[in-house]
Coordinates of C-alpha atoms in Angstrom, one line a residue:
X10 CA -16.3 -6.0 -14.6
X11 CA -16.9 -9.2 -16.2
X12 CA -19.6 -10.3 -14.3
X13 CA -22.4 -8.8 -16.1
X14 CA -21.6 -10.4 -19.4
X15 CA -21.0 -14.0 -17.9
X16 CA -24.4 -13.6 -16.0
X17 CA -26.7 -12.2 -18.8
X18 CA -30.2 -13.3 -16.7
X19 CA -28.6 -11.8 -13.4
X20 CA -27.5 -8.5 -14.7
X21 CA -28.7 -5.4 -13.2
X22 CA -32.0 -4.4 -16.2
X23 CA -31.1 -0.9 -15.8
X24 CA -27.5 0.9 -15.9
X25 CA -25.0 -2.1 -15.0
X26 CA -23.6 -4.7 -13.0
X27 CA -24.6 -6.5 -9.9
X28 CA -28.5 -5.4 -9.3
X29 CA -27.8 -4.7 -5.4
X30 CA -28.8 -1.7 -3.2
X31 CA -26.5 -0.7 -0.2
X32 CA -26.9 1.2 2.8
X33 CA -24.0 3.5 2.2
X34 CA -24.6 4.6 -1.8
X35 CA -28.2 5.3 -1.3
X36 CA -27.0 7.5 1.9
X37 CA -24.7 9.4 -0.5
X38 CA -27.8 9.7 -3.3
X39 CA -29.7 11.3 -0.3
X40 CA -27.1 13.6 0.5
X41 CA -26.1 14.2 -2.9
X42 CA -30.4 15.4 -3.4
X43 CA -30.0 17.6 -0.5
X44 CA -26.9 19.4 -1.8
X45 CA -28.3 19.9 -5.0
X46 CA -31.7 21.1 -3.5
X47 CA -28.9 23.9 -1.8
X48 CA -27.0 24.6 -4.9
X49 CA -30.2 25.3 -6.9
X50 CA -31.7 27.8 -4.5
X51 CA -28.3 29.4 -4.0
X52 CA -28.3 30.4 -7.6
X53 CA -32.2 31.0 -7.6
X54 CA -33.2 27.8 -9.1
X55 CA -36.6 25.4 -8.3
X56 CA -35.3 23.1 -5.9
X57 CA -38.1 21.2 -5.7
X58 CA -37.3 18.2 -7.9
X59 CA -34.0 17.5 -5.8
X60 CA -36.0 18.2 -2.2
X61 CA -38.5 15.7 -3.5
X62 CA -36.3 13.3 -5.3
X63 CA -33.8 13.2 -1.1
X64 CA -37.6 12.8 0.8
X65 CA -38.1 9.9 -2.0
X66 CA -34.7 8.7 -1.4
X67 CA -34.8 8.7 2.5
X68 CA -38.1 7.3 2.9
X69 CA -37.3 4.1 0.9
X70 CA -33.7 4.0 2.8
X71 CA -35.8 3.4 6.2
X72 CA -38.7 1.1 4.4
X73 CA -36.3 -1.1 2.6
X74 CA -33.1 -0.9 4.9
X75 CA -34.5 -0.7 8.5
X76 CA -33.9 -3.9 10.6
X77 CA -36.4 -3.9 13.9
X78 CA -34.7 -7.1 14.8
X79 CA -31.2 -6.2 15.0
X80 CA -31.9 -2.6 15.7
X81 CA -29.9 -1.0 12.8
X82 CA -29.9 -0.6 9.0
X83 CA -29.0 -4.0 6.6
X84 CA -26.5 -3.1 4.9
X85 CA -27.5 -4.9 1.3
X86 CA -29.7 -6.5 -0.2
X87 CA -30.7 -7.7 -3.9
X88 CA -33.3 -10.0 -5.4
X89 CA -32.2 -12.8 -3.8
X90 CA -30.0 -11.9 -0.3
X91 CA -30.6 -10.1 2.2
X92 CA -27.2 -9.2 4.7
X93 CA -28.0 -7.9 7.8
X94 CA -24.3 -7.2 8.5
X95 CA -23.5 -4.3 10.0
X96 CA -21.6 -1.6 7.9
X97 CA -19.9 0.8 8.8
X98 CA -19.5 3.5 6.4
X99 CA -23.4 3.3 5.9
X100 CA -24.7 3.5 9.7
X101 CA -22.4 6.5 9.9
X102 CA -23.7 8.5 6.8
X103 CA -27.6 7.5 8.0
X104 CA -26.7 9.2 11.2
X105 CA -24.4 12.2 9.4
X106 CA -26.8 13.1 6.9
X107 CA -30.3 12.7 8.8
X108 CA -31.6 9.4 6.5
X109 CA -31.7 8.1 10.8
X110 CA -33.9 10.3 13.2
X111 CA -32.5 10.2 17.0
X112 CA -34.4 7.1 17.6
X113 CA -32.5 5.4 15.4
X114 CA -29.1 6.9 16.2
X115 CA -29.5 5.3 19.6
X116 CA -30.6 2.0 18.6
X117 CA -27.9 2.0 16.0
X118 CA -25.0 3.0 18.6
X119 CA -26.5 0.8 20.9
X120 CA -27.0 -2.5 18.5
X121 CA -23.6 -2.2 16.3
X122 CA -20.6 -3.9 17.2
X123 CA -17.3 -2.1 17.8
X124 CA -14.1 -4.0 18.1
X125 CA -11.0 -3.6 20.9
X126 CA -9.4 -1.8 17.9
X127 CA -12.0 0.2 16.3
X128 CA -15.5 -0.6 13.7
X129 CA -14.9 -3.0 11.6
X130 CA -15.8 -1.6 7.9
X131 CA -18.1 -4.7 7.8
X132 CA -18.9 -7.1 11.0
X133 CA -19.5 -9.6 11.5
X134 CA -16.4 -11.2 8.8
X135 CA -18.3 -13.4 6.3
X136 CA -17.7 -16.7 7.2
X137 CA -15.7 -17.8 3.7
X138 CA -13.2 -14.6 4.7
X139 CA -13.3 -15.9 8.4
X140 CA -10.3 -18.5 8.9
X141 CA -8.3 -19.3 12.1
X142 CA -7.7 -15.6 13.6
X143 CA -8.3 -13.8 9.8
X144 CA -11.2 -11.5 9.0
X145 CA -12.3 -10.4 5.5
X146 CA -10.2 -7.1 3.9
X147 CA -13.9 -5.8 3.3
X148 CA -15.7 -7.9 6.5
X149 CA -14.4 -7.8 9.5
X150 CA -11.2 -5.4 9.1
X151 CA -10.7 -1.6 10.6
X152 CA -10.6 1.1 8.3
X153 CA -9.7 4.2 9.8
X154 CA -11.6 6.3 7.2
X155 CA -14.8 4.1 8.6
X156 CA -13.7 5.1 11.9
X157 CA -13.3 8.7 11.6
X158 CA -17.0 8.7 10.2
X159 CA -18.0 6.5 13.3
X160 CA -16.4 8.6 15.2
X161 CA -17.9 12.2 14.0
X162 CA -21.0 10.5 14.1
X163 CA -21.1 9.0 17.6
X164 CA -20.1 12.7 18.7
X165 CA -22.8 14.4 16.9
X166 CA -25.5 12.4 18.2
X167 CA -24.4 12.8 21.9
X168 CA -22.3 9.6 22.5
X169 CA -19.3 11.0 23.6
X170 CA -17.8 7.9 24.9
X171 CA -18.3 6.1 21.5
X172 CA -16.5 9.4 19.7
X173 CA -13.7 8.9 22.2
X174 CA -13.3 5.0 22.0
X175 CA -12.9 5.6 18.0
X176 CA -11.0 8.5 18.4
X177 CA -8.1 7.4 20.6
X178 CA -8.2 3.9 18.9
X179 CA -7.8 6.4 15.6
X180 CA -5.0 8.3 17.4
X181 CA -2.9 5.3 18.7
X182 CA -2.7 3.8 15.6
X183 CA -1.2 7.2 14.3
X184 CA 1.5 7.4 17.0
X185 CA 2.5 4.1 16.8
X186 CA 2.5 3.6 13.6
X187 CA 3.6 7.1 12.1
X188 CA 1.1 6.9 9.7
X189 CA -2.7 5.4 9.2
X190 CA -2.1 2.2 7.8
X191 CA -4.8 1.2 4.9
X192 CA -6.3 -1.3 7.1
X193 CA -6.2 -3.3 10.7
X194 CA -6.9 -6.7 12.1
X195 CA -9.9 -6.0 15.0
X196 CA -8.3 -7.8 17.1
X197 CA -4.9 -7.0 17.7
X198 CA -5.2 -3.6 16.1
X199 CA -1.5 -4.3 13.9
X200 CA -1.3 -3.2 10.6
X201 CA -3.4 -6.2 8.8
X202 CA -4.3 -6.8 5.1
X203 CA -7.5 -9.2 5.3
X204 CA -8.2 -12.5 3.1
X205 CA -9.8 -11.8 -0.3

């Protein structure tokens, strides 16, 4: 919360903070759009601002966040990075809430990595995160809230084996364990808590 003020020339011109756009918020403005698009004709309202404002929202998503090279979505960028990092959570709502046409539901199951042990919430780690055999909390760990997403996702869009790998990777950790743990290291699927 600090940063803005120690970074005055940095800081985001409008509203606050770090001036970035992800993959996963502007998936949840979409969504958000469409369900108020719904809510406003469901109580006899013009919906036409909200229809316009999720097209809007969707059609910059695929300009500005569509990787040909890797065959998925970044999943950030700003005025001076680009990540091409693949993101769980994000690739998951494009396909849940239709920002990815079939097209690029394959190429995204096809092109993202999935560990032994589930999706990572971030992969690959970010090298500064990535010492000896630790990954990043936020790059490079399983989430099983990411994975459940994967999961339903995978399923909807006809990949059944990908549903079941996240599934029973979601399900042995539940047995095992007794519980869902926060978070898990990718590769040896034990209860994990990542470098930060």
């Amino acid at each position: 919360m600090d940063w803005p003020a120690a970074n005055p020339d940095k800081r985001s011109k409008k509203g606050f903070g770090v001036p970035m756009k992800t993959l996963t918020t502007n998936c949840v403005y979409y969504a958000a759009y469409i369900i108020a698009g719904k809510l406003a004709e469901q109580f006899g309202e013009d919906s036409s601002e909200y229809v316009a404002k999720a097209q809007r929202t969707k059609d910059a998503i695929n300009k500005n966040f569509w990787n040909e090279k890797t065959g998925r979505y970044d999943y950030l960028f700003d005025d001076t990075i680009r990540c091409d990092h693949a993101e769980a959570l994000g690739l998951s709502f494009a396909m849940l809430f239709g920002v990815a046409d079939d097209a690029k539901c394959e190429s995204i199951i096809k092109n993202t990595y999935v560990s032994d042990h589930g999706i990572a919430c971030v992969w690959p780690s970010f090298s500064r995160y990535r010492i000896g055999n630790d990954y990043g909390r936020h790059s490079g760990a399983v989430w099983p809230h990411a994975e459940g997403f994967w999961a339903i996702a995978n399923l909807r869009k006809g990949n059944t084996a990908g549903f079941e790998k996240e599934f029973f990777s979601l399900a042995h950790k539940a047995v095992r364990d007794l519980q869902f743990a926060e978070i898990y290291h990718p590769v040896t699927g034990e209860v994990y808590g990542g470098l930060q």
